[in-house]
mmCIF file of C-alpha atoms in Angstrom:
data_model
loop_
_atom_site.group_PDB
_atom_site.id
_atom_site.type_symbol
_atom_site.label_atom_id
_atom_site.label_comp_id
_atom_site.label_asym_id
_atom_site.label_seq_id
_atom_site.Cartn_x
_atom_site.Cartn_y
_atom_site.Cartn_z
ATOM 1 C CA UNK L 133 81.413 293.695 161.378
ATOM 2 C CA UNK L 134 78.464 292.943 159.197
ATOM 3 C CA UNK L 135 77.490 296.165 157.139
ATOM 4 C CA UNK L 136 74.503 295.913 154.863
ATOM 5 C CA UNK L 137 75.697 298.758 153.087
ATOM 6 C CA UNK L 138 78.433 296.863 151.948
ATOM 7 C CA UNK L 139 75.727 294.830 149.804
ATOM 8 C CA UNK L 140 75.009 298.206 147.948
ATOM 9 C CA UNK L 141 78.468 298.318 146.918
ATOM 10 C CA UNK L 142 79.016 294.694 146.267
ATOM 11 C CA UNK L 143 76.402 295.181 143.611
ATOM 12 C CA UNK L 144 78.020 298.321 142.276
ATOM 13 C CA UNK L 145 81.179 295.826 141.960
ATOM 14 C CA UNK L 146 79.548 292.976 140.312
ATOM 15 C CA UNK L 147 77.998 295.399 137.814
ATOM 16 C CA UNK L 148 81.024 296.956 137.206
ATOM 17 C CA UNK L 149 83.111 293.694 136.617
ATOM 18 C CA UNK L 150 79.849 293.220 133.308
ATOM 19 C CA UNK L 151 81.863 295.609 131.611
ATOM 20 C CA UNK L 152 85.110 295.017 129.941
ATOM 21 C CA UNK L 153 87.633 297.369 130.936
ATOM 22 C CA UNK L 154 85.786 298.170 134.869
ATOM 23 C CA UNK L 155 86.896 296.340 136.988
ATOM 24 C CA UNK L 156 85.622 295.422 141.009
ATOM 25 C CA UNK L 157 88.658 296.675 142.309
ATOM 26 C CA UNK L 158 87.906 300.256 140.418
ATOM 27 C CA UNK L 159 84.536 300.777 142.142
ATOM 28 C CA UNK L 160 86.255 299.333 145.696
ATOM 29 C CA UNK L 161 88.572 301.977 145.514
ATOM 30 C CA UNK L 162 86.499 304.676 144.776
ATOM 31 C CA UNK L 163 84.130 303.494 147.269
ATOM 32 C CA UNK L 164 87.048 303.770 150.026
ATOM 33 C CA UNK L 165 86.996 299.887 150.506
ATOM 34 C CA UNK L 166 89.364 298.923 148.361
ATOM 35 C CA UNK L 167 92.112 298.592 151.516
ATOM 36 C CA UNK L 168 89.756 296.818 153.691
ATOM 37 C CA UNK L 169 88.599 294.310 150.815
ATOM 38 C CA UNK L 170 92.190 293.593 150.714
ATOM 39 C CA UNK L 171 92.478 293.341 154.306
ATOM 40 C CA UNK L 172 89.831 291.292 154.588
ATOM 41 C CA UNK L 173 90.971 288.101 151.656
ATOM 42 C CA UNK L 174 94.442 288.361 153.870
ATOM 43 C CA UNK L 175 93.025 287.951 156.780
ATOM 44 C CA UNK L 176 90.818 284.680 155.803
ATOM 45 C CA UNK L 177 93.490 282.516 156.858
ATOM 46 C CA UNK L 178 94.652 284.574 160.821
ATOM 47 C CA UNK L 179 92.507 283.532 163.745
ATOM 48 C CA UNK L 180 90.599 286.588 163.271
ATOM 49 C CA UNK L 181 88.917 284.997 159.987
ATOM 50 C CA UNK L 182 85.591 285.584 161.484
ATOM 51 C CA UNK L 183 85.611 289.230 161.494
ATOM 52 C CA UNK L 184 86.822 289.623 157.828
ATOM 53 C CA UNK L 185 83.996 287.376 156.685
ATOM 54 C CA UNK L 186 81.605 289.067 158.367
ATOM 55 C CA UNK L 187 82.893 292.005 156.418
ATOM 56 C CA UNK L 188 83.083 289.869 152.699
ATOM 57 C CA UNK L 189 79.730 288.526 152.730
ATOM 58 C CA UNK L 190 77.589 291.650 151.797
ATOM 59 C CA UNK L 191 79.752 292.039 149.442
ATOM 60 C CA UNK L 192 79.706 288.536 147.942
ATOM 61 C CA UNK L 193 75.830 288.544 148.312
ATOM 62 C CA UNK L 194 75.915 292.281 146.418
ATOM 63 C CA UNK L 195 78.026 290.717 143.551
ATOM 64 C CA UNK L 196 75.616 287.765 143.145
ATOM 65 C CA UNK L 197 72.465 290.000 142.866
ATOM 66 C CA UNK L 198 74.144 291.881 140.613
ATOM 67 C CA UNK L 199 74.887 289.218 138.690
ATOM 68 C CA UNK L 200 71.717 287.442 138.890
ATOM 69 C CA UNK L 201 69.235 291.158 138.673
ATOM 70 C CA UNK L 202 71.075 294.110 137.269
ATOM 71 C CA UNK L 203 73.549 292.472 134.743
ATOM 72 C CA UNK L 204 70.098 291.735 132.491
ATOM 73 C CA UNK L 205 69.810 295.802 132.552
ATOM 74 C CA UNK L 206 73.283 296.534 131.991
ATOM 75 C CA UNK L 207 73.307 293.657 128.983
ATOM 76 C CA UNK L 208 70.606 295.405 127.173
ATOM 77 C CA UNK L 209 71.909 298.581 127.416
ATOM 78 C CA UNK L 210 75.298 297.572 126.525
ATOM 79 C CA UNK L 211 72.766 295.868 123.403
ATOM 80 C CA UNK L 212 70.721 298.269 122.143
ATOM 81 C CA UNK L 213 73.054 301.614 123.320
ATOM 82 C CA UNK L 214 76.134 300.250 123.971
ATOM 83 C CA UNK L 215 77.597 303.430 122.932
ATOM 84 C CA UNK L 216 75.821 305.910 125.677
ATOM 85 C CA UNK L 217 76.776 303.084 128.752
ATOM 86 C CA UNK L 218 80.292 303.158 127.519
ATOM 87 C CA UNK L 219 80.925 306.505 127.665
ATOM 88 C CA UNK L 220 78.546 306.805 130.658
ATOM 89 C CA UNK L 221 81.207 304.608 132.359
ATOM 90 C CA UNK L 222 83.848 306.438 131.007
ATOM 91 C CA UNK L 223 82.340 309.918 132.563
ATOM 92 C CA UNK L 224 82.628 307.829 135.829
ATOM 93 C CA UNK L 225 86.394 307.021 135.151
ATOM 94 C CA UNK L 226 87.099 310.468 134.303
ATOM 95 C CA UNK L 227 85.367 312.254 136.991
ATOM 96 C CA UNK L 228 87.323 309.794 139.715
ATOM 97 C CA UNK L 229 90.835 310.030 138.838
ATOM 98 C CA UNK L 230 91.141 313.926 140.435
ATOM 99 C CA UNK L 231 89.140 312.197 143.151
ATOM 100 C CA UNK L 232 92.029 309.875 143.808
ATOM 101 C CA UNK L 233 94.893 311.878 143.171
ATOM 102 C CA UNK L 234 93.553 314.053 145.696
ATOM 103 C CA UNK L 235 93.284 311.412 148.465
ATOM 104 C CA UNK L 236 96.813 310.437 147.435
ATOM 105 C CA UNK L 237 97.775 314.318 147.646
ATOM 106 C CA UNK L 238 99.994 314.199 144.268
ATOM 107 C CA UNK L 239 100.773 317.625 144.286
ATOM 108 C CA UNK L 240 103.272 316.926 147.409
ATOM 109 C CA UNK L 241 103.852 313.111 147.502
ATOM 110 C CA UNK L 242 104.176 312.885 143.723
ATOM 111 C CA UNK L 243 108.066 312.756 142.252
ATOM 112 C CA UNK L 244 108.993 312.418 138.299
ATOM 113 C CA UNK L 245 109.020 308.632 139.247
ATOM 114 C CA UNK L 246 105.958 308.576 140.535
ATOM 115 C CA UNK L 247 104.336 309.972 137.540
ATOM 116 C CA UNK L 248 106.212 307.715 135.121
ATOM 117 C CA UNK L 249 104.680 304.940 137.164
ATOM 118 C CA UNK L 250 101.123 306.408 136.288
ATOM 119 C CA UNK L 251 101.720 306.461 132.853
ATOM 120 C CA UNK L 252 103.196 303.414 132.866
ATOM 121 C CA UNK L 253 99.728 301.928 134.501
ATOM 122 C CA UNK L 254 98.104 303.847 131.560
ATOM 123 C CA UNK L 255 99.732 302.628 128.956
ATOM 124 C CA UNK L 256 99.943 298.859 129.981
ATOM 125 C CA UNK L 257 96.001 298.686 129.968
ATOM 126 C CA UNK L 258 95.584 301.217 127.254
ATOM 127 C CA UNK L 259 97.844 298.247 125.500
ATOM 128 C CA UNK L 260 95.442 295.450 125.840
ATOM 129 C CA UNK L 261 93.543 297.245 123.276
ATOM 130 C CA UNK L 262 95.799 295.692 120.799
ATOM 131 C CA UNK L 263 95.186 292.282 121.935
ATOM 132 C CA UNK L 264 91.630 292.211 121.147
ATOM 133 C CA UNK L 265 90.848 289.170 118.824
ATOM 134 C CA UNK L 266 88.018 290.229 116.110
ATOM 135 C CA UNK L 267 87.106 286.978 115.224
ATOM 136 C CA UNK L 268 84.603 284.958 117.344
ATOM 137 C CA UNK L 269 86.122 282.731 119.556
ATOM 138 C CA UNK L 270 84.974 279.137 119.669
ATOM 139 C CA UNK L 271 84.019 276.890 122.895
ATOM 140 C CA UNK L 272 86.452 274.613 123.659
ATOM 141 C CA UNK L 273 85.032 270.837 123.816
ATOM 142 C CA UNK L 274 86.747 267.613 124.006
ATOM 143 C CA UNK L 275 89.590 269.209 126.157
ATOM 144 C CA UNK L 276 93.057 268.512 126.663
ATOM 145 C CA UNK L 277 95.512 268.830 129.865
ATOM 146 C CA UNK L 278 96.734 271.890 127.792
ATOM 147 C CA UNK L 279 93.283 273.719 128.043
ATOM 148 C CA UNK L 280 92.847 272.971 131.572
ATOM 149 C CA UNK L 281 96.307 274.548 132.348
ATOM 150 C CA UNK L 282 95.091 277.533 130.082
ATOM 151 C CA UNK L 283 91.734 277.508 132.177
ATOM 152 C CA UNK L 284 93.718 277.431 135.496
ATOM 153 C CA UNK L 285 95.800 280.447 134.537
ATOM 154 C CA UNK L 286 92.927 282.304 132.924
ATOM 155 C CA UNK L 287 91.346 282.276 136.027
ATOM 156 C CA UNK L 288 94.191 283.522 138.031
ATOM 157 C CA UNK L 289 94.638 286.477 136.008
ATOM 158 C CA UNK L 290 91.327 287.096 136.064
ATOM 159 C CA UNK L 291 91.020 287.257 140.054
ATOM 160 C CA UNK L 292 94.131 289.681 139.497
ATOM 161 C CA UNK L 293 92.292 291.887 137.075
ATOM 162 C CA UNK L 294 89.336 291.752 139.352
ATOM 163 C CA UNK L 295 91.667 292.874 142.187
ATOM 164 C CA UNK L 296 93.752 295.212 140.361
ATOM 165 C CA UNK L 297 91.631 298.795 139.127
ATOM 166 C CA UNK L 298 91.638 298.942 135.373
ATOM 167 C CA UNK L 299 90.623 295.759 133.807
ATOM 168 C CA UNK L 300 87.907 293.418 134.380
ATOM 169 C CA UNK L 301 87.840 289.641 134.628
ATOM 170 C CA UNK L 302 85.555 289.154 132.249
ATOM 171 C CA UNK L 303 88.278 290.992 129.615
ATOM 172 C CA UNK L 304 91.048 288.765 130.835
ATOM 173 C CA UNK L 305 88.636 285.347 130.072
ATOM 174 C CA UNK L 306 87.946 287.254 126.261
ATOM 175 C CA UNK L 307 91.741 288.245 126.074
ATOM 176 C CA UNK L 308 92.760 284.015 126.669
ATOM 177 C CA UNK L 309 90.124 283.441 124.371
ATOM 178 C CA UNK L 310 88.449 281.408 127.012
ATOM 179 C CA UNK L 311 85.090 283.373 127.583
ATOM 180 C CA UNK L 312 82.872 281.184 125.915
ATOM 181 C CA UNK L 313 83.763 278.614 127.428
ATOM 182 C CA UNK L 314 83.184 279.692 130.953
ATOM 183 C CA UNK L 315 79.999 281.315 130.266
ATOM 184 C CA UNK L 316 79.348 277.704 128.945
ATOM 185 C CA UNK L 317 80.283 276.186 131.749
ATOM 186 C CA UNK L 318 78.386 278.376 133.989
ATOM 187 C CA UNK L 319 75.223 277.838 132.043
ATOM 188 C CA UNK L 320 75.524 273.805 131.952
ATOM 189 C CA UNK L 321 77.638 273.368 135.168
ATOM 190 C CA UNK L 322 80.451 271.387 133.252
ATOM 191 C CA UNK L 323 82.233 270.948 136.826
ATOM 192 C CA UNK L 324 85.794 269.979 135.323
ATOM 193 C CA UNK L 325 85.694 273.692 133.721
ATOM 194 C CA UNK L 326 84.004 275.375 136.728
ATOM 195 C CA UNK L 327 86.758 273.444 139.369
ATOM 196 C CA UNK L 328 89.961 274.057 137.291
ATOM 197 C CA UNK L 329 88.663 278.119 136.733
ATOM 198 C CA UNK L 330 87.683 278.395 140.629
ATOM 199 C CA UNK L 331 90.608 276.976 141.571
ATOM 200 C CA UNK L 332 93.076 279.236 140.146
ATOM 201 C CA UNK L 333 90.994 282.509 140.760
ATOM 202 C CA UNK L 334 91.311 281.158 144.662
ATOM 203 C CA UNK L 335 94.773 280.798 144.348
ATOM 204 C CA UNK L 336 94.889 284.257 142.474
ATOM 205 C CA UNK L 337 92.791 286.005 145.139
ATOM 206 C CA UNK L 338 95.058 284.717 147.841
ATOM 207 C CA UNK L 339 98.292 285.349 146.601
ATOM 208 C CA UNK L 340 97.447 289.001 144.614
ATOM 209 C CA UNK L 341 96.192 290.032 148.061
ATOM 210 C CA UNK L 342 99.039 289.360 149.503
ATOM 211 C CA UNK L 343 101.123 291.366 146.758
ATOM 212 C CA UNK L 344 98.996 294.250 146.823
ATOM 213 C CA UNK L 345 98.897 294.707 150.785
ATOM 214 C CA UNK L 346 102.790 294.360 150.798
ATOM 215 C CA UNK L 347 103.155 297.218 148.009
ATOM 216 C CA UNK L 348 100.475 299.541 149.985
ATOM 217 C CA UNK L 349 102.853 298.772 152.944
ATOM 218 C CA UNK L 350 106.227 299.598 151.603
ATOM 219 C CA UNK L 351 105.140 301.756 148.049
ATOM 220 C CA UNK L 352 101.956 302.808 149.369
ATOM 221 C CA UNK L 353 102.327 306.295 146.491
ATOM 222 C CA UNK L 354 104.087 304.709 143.519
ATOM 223 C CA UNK L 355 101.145 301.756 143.886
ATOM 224 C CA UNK L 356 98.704 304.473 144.063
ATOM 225 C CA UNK L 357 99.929 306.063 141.216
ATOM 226 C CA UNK L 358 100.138 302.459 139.282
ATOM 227 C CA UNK L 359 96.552 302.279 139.998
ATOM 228 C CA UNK L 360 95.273 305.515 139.285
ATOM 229 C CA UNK L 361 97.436 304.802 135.737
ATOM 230 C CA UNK L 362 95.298 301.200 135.686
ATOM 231 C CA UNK L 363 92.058 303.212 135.869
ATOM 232 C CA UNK L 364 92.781 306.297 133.401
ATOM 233 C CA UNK L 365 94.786 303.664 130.657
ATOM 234 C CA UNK L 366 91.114 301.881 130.692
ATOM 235 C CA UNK L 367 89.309 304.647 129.172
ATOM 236 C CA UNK L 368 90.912 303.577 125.812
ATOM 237 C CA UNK L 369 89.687 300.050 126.556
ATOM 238 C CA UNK L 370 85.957 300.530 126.721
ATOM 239 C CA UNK L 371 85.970 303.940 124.314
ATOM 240 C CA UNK L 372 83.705 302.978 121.440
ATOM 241 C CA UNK L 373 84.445 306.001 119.199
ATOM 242 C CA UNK L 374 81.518 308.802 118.725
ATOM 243 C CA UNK L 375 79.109 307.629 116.000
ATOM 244 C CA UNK L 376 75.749 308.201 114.881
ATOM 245 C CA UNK L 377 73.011 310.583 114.305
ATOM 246 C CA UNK L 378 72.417 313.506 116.440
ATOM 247 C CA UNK L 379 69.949 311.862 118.534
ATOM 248 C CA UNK L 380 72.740 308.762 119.977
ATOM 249 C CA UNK L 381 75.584 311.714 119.634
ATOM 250 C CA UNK L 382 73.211 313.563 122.363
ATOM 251 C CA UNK L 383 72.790 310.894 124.777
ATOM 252 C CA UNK L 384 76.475 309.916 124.859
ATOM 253 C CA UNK L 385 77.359 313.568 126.055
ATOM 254 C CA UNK L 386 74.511 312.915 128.505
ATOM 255 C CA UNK L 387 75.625 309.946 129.751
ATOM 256 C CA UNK L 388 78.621 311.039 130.182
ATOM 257 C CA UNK L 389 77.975 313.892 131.787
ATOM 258 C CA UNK L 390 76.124 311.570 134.463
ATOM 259 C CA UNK L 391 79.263 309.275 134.673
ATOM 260 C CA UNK L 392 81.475 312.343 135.710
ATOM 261 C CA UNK L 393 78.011 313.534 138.361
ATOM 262 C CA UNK L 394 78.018 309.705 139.757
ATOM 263 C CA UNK L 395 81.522 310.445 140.407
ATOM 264 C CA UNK L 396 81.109 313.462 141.891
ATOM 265 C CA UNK L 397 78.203 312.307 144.222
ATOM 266 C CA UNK L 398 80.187 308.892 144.711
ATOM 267 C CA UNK L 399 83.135 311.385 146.514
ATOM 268 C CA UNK L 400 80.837 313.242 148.540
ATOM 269 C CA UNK L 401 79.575 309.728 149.793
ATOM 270 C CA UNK L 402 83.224 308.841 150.733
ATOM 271 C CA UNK L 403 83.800 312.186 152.381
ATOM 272 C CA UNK L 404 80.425 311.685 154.272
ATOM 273 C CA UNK L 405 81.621 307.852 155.525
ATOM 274 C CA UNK L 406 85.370 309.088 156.113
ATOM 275 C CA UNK L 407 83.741 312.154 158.395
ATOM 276 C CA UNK L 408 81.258 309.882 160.279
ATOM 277 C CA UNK L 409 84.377 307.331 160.948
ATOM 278 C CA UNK L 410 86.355 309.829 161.835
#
């Protein structure tokens, strides 16, 4: 069914995915979609295609005007205060994880297990933090079969990352070094680079899905708790350390204080929704 709320949330995904270490998959789940987005890529290929697209193209549109509008507003505040929207995003993270380990109901479906699994999501994204090249990373011209391999993967572990809660596809492309040259690529529609990248987040999409939908089936808490350890381990990602005079020091806290209120007001919303479709 064709929901034009989902375009609301679409955009909250596309915005999120601007943000290294936020990925679409964070704000799906959160949102309570998260399941039905997965759902919905499976079912692309069953005779019931027709249904799940009507259900993916808010969305889709909502990432695109995200893209196109609000990723201007988030790239100039990530410019000139990128230290108050980072930690406004990590009040968000924060204030969601109780959220989901409450819709999981840890307290009686959680065993030793399942919280080394959660720290085990932690640490593995807390880890990427190491991988982080400091030195600018140069576009790739003249390429070779090599870089279109790289391209092809880079793309399909992007779509996972954009899947998967915890890290964004955007940090995947910087973590291959490829970034620039996408962005490049996207800006002078170099089709070689566009095709090879497209084709492997496709593949990604299709086959992640698939993954993700079996684990849900058979692990449905320890995949939980993986992804709840996805989200918390990418608060270390995005945390830019506390700097500056009093004045930035002040509108951190703020900010953060509004993350962890969005993501109060962001479970009240999913309460609301669950109670209606209930």
């Amino acid at each position: 069914m064709f929901q034009w709320k989902n375009l609301f949330k679409g955009m909250a995904m596309g915005i999120s995915d601007l943000v290294p270490g936020v990925s679409g998959g964070t704000i799906a789940l959160i949102l309570g979609i998260y399941q039905s987005l997965i759902t919905a890529i499976n079912g692309l290929t069953t005779k019931q295609w027709k249904k799940h697209v009507m259900f993916l193209i808010p969305l889709v549109i909502g990432i695109g005007l995200a893209l196109l509008t609000v990723s201007h507003i988030i790239s100039w505040l990530l410019n000139e205060y990128p230290q108050p929207t980072l930690f406004f995003f990590i009040g968000l993270i924060i204030g969601i994880v109780p959220t989901l380990l409450k819709d999981i109901n840890f307290i009686q479906s959680f065993t030793p297990i399942h919280y080394g699994v959660l720290l085990l999501g932690a640490i593995i994204v807390g880890a990427t933090t190491l991988l982080k090249d400091s030195s600018p990373t140069t576009i790739m011209d003249q390429l070779a079969i090599g870089d279109y391999i790289l391209l092809f993967f880079a793309g399909w572990l992007a779509s996972t990352a954009m899947i998967l809660p915890g890290v964004s596809g955007s940090f995947i492309f910087l973590l291959l070094g490829v970034y620039p040259t996408v962005i490049q690529a996207l800006s002078t529609f170099n089709l070689a680079v566009l095709f090879t990248v497209g084709i492997g987040i496709i593949l990604g999409l299709g086959i992640t899905s698939r993954l993700i939908s079996y684990l849900f089936v058979q692990y449905k808490t320890a995949t939980y708790a993986l992804m709840i350890g996805f989200i918390a381990g990418s608060v270390f990602v995005i945390y830019p350390g506390m700097a500056g005079d009093f004045f930035l020091i002040s509108l951190s806290v703020i900010a953060f204080a509004l993350g962890g209120g969005t993501a109060y007001m962001l479970h009240i919303y999913k309460n609301k929704q669950a109670g209606a479709n209930g």
